[in-house]
Every structure is written in C-alpha cells, then in structure tokens.
CSV table of N, CA and C and ligand atoms in Angstrom, one decimal:
chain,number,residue,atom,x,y,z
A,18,UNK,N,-134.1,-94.2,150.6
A,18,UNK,CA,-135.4,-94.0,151.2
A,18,UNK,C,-135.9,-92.6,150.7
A,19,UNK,N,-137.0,-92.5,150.2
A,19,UNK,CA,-137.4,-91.5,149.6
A,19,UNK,C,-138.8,-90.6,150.5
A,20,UNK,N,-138.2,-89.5,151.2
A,20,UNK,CA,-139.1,-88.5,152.2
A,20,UNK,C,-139.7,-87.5,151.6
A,21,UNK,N,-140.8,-87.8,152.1
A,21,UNK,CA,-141.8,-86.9,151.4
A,21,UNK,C,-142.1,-85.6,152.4
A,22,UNK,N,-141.9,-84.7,152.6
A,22,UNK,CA,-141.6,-83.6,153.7
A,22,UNK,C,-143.0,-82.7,153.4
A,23,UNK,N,-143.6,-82.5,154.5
A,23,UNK,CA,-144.8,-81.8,154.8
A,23,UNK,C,-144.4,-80.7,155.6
A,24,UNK,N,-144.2,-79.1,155.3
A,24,UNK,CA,-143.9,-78.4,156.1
A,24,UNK,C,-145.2,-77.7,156.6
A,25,UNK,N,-145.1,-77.6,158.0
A,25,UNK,CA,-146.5,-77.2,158.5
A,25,UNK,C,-146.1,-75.6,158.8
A,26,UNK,N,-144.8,-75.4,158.9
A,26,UNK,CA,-144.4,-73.9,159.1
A,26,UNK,C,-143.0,-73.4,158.8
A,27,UNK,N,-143.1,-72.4,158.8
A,27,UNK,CA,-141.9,-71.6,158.1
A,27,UNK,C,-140.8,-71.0,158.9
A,28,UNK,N,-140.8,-71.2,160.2
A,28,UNK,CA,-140.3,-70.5,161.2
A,28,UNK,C,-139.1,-71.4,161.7
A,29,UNK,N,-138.7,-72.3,161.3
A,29,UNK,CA,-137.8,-73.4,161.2
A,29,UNK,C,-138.0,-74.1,162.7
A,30,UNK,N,-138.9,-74.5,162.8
A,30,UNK,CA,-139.3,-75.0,164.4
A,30,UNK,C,-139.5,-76.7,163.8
A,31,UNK,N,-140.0,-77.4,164.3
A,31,UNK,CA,-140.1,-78.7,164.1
A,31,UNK,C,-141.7,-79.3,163.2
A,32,UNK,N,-140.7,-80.0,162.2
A,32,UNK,CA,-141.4,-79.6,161.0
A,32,UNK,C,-141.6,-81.5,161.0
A,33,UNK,N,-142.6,-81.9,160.2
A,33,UNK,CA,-143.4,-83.4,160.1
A,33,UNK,C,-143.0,-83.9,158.8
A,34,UNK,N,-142.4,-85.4,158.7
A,34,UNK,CA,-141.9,-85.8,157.3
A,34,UNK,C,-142.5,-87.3,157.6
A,35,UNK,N,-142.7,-87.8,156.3
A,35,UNK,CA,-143.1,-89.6,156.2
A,35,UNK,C,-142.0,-89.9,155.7
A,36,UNK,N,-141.9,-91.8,156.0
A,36,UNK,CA,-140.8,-92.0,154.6
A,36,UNK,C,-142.2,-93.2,154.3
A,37,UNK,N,-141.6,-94.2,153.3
A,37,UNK,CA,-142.3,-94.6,152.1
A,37,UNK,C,-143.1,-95.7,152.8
A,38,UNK,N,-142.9,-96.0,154.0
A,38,UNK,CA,-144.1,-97.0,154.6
A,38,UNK,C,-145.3,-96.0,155.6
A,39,UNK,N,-144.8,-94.8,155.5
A,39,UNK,CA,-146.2,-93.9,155.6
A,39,UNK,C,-146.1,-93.4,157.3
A,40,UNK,N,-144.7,-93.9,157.8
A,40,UNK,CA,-144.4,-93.8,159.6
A,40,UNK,C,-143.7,-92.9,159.5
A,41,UNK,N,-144.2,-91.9,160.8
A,41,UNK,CA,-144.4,-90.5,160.6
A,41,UNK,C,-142.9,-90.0,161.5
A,42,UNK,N,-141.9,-89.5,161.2
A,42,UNK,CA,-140.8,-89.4,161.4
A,42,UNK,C,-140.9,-87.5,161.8
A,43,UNK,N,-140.4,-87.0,163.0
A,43,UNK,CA,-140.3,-85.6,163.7
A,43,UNK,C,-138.9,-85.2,163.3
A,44,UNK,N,-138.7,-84.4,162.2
A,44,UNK,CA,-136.9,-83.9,162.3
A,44,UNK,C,-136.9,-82.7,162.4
A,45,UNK,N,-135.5,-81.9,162.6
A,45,UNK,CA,-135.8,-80.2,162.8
A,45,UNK,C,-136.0,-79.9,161.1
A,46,UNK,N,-136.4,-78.9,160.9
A,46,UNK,CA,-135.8,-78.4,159.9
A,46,UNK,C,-135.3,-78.3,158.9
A,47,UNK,N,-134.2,-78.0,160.3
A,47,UNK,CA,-132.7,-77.4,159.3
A,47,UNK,C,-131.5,-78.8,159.2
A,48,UNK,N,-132.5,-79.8,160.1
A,48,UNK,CA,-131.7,-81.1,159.6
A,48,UNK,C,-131.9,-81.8,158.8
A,49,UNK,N,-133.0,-81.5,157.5
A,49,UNK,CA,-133.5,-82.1,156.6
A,49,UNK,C,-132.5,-81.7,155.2
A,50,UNK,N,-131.9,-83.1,154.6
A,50,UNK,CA,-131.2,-82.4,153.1
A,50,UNK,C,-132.0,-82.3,152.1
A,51,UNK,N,-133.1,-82.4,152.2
A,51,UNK,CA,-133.9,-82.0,150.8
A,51,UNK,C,-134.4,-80.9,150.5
A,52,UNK,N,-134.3,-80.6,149.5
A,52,UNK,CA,-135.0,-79.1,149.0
A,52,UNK,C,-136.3,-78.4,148.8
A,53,UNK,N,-136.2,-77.2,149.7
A,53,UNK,CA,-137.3,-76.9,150.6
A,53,UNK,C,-138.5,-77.0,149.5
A,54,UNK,N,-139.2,-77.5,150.2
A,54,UNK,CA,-140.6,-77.0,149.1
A,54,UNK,C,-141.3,-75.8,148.9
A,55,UNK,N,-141.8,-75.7,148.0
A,55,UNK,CA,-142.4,-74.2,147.8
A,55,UNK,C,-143.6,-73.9,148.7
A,56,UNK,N,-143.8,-72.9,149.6
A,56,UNK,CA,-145.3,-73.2,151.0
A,56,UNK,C,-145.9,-71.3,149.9
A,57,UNK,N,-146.9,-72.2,149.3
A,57,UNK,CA,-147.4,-71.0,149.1
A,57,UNK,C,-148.8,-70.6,149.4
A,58,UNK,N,-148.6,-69.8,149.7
A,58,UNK,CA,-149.8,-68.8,150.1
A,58,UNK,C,-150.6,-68.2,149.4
A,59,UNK,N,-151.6,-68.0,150.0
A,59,UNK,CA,-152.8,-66.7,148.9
A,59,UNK,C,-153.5,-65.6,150.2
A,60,UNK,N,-153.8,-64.5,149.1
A,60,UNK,CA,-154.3,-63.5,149.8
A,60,UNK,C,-156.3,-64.2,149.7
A,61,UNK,N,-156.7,-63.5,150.1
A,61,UNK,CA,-158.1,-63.8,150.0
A,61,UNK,C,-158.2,-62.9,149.1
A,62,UNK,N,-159.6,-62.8,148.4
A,62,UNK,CA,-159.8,-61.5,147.2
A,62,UNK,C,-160.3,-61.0,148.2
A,63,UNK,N,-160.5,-59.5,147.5
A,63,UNK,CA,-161.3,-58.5,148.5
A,63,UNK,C,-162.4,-57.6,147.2
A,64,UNK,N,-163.5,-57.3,148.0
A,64,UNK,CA,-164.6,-56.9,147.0
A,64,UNK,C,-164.7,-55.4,147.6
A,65,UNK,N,-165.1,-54.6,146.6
A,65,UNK,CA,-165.7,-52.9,146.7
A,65,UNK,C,-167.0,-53.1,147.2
A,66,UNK,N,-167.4,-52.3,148.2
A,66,UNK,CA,-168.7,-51.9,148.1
A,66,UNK,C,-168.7,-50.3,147.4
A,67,UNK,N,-169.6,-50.0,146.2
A,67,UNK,CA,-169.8,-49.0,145.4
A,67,UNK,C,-171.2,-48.8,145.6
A,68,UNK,N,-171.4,-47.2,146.0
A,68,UNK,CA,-172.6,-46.7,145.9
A,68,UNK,C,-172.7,-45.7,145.0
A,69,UNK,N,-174.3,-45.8,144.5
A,69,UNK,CA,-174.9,-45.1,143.1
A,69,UNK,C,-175.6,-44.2,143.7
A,70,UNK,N,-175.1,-43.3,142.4
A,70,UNK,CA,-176.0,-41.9,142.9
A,70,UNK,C,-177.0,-42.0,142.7
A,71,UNK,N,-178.0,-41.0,143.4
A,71,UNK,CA,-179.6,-41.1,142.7
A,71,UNK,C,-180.2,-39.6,142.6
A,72,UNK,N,-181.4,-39.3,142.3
A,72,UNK,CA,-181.7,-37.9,142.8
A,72,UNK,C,-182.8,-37.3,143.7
A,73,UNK,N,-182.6,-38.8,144.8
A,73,UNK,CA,-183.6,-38.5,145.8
A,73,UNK,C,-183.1,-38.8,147.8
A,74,UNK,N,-182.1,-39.6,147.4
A,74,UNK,CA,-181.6,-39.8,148.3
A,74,UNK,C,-181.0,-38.6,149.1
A,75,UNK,N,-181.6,-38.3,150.3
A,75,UNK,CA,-180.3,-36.7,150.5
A,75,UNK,C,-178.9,-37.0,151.1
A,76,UNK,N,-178.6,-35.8,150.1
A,76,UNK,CA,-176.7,-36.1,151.1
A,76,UNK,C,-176.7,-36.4,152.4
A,77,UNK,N,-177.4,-35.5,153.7
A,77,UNK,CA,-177.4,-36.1,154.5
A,77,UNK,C,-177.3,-37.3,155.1
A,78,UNK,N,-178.3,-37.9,154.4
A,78,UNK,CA,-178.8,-39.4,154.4
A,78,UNK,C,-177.0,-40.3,154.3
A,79,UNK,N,-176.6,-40.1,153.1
A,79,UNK,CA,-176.0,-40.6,152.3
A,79,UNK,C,-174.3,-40.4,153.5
A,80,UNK,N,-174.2,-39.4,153.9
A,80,UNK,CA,-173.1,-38.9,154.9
A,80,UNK,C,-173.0,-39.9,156.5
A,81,UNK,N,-174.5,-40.0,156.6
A,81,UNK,CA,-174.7,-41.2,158.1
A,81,UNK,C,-174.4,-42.1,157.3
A,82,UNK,N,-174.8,-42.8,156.2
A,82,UNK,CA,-174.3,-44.1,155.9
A,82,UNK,C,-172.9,-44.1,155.8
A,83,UNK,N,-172.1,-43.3,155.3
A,83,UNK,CA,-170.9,-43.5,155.0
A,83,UNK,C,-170.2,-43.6,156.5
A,84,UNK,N,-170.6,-43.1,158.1
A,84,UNK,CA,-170.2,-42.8,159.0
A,84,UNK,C,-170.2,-44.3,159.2
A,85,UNK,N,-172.2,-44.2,159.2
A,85,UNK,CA,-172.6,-45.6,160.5
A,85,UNK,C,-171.6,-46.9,159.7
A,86,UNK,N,-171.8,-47.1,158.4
A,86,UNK,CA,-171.8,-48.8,157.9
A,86,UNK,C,-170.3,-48.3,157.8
A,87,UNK,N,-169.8,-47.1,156.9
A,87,UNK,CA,-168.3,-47.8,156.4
A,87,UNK,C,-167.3,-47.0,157.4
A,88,UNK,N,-167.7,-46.3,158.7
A,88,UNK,CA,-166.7,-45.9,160.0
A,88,UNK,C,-165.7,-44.6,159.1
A,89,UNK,N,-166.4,-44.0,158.6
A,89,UNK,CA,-165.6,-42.8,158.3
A,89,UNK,C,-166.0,-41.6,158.9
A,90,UNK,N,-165.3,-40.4,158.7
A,90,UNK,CA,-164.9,-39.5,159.7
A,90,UNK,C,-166.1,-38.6,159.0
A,91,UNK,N,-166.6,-37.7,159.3
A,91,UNK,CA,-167.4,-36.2,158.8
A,91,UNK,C,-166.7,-36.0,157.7
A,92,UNK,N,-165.6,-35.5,157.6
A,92,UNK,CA,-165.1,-34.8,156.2
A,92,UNK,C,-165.2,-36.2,155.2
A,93,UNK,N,-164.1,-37.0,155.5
A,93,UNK,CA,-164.1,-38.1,154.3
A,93,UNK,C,-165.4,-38.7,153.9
A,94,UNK,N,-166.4,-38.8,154.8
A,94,UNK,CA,-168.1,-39.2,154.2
A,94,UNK,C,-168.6,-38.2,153.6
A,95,UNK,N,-168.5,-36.9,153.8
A,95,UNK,CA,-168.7,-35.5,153.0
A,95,UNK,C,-167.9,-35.4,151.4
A,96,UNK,N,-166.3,-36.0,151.8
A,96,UNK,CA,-165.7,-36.1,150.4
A,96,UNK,C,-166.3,-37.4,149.9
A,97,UNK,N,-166.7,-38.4,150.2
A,97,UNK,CA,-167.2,-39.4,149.5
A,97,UNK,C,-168.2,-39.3,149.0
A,98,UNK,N,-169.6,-38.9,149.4
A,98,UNK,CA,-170.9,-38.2,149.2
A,98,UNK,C,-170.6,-37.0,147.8
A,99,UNK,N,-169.8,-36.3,148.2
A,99,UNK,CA,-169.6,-35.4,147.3
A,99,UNK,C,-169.2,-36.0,145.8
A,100,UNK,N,-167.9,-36.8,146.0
A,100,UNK,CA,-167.6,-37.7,144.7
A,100,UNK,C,-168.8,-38.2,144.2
A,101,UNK,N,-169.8,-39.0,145.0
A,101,UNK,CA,-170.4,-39.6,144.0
A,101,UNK,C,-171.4,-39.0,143.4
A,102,UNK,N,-171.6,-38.3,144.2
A,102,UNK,CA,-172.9,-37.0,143.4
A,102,UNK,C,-172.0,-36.2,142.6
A,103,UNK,N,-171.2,-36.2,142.4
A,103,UNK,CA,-170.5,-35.4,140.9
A,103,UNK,C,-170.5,-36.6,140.0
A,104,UNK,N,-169.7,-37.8,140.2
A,104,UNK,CA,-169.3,-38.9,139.4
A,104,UNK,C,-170.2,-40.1,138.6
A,105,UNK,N,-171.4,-40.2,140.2
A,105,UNK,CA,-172.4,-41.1,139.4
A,105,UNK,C,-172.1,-42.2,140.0
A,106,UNK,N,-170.8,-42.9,140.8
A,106,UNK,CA,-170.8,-43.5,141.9
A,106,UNK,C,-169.4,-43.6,142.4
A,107,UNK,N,-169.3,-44.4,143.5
A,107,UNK,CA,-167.6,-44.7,144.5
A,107,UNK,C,-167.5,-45.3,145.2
A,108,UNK,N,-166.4,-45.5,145.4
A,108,UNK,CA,-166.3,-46.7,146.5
A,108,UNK,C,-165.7,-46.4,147.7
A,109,UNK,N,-166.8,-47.3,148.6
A,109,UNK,CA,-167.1,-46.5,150.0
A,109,UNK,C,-165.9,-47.5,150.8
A,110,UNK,N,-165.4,-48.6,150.5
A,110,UNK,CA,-164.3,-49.5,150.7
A,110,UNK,C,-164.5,-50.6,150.7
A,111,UNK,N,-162.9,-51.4,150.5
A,111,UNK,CA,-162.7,-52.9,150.4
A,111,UNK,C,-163.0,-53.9,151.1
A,112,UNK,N,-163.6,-55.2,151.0
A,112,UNK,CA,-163.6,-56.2,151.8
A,112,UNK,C,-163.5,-57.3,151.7
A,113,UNK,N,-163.4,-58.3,152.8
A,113,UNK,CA,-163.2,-59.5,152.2
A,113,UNK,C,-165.1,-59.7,152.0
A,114,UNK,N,-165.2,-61.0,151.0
A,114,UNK,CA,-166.7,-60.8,150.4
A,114,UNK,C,-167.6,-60.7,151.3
A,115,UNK,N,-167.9,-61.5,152.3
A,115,UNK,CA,-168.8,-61.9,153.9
A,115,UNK,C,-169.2,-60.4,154.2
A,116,UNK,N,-168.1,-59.5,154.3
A,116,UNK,CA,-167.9,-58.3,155.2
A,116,UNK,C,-168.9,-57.3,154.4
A,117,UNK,N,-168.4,-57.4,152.6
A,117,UNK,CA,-168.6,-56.6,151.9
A,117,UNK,C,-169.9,-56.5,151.6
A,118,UNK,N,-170.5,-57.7,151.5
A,118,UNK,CA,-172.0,-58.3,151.6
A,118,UNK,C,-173.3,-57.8,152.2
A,119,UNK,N,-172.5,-58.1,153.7
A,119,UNK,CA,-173.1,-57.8,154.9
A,119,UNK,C,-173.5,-56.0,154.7
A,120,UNK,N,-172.4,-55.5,154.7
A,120,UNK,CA,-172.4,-54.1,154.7
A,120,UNK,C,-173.3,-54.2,153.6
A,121,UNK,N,-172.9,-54.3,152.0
A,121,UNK,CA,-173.9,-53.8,151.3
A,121,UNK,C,-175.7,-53.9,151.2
A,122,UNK,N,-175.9,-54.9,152.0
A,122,UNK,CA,-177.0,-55.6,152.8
A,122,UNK,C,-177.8,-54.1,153.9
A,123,UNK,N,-176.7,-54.3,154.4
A,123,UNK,CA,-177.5,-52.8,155.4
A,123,UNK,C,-177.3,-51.9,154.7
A,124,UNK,N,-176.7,-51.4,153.8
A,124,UNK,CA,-177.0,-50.1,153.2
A,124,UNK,C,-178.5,-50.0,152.6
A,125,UNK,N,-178.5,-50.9,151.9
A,125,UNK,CA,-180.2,-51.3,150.9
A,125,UNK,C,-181.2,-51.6,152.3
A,126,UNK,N,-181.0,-52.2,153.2
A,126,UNK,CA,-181.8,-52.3,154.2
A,126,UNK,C,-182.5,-51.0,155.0
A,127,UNK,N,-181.3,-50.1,155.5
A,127,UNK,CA,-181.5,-48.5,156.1
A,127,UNK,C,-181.9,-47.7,155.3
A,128,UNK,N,-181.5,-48.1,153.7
A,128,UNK,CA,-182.5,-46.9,152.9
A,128,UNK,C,-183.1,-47.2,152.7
A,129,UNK,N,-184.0,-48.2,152.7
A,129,UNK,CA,-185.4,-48.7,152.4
A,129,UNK,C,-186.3,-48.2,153.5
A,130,UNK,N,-185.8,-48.7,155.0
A,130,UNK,CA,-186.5,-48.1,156.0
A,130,UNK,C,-187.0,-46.8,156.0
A,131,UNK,N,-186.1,-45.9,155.6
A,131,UNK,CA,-185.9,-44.8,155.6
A,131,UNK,C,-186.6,-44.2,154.1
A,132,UNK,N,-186.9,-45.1,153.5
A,132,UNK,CA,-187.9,-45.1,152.2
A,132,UNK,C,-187.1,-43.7,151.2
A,133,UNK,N,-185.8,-44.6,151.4
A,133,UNK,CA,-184.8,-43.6,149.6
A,133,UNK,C,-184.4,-44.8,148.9
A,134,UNK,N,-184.1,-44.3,147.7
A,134,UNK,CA,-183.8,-45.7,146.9
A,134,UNK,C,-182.5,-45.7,146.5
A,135,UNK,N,-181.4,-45.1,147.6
A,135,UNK,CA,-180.0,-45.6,147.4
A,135,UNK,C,-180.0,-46.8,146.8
A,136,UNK,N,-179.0,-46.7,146.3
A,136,UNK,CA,-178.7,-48.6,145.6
A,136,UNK,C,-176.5,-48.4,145.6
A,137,UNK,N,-176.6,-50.0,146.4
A,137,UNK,CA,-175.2,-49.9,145.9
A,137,UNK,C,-174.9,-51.7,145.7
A,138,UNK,N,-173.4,-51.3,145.2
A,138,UNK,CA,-173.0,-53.1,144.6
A,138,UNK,C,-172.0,-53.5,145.0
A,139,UNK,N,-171.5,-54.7,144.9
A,139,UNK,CA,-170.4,-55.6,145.4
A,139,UNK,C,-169.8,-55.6,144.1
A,140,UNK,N,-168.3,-55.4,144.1
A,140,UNK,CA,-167.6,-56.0,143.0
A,140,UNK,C,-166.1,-56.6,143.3
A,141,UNK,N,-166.3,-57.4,142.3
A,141,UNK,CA,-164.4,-57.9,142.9
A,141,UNK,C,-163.5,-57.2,142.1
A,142,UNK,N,-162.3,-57.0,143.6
A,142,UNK,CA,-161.1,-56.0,143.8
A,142,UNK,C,-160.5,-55.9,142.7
B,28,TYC,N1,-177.6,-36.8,144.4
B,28,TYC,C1,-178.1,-36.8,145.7
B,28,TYC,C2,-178.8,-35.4,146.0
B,28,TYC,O1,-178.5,-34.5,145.3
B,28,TYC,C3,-177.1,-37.1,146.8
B,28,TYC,C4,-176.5,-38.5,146.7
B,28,TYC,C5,-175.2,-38.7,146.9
B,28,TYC,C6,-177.3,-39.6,146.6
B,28,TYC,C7,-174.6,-39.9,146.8
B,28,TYC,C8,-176.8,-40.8,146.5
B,28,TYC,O2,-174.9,-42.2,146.6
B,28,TYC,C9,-175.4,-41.0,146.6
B,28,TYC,N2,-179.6,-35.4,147.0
C-alpha cells in the first residue's frame, strides 16, 4: 500500500497521511517508515524604501519624516538625513512590500502637503 504523507507540521505531533483509496488515516509521526519529506519554507521578499535628495526640501522636514514614517531616534534620522544629502540617496528601511508601499505613499503624501518635492522609491531587497 503506497502512503502518500502530508506533513502539516514539524513538531512531531500528529501528522495526516492517505493511502491509495484516498481514506484519511491519523498516525504519529515518528510511527511512520517513510522518508521524511522535504517541508519547505520561504521568506517573504522584503523591499527598501530609498529617499532622494533634493535642493529644496529642508533637513528639518526630511528629519520628522525619518522619525514620524520610519520610527527612528533624533540622531539616526539626523545620520540618515545627513547620508543622503551628501550621497544623493538611502535607505530609510526594509519591508515587507504592503508596509513598504504604504510608507512610501505617505512620505510623497506629507511632502506634497507640506508643498516639498521629496521623492522616494520602493525597491526589492
Ligand atoms: N538637500 C536638502 C537641503 O540641503 C536636504 C535633504 C536631505 C533633502 C535629504 C532631501 O532626502 C533628502 N535642504
């Protein structure tokens, strides 16, 4: 009889097998003789939000954003701010895409209010 083994978890707890008329058989585990299957996994990608310099935007400005949207401290939004106005741009940090989106969405949103023409971009990790 040939079992087709569906592992739903890796914890050796009680794991779900068919045999060949498709009836659904409960064994442990570690009482099964066949050779584990491979359970693989994936990370999700994760995207940069990168902001561009400009020569109108003021650091100030540029220092609240790095607080409000990406939760950094005074100094590290000061060292970030500073990188990109020497560099030409950087990355303000990683995300999964939804996250990275969103954020880069309100950065172009708050500087427009605020009528600067920061610009920044999404890229994958
Ligand atoms: N270059 C700007 C200035 O001198 C400051 C600035 C820094 C602007 C970083 C944008 O992403 C930026 N006022």
């Amino acid at each position: 009889m040939a079992i087709i083994t569906l592992y739903t978890e890796t914890s050796g707890a009680l794991t779900s097998a068919g045999n060949k008329d498709g009836q659904e058989i409960i064994e442990r585990k570690d009482d099964l003789l066949l050779a584990e299957p491979e359970v693989k996994t994936k990370r999700p990608p994760f995207f940069k939000v990168v902001l561009l310099n400009d020569d109108y935007t003021p650091m100030d400005f540029v220092v609240f954003i790095l607080k409000d949207v990406f939760h950094k401290n005074h100094e590290e939004a000061v060292t970030i701010m500073m990188d990109i106005h020497q560099k030409g741009e950087g990355v303000c940090g990683v995300f999964t895409r939804d996250v990275a989106e969103t954020k880069a969405e309100l950065v172009i949103t708050m500087s427009r209010r605020s009528e600067y023409p920061l610009q920044c971009r999404v890229e994958k990790s």
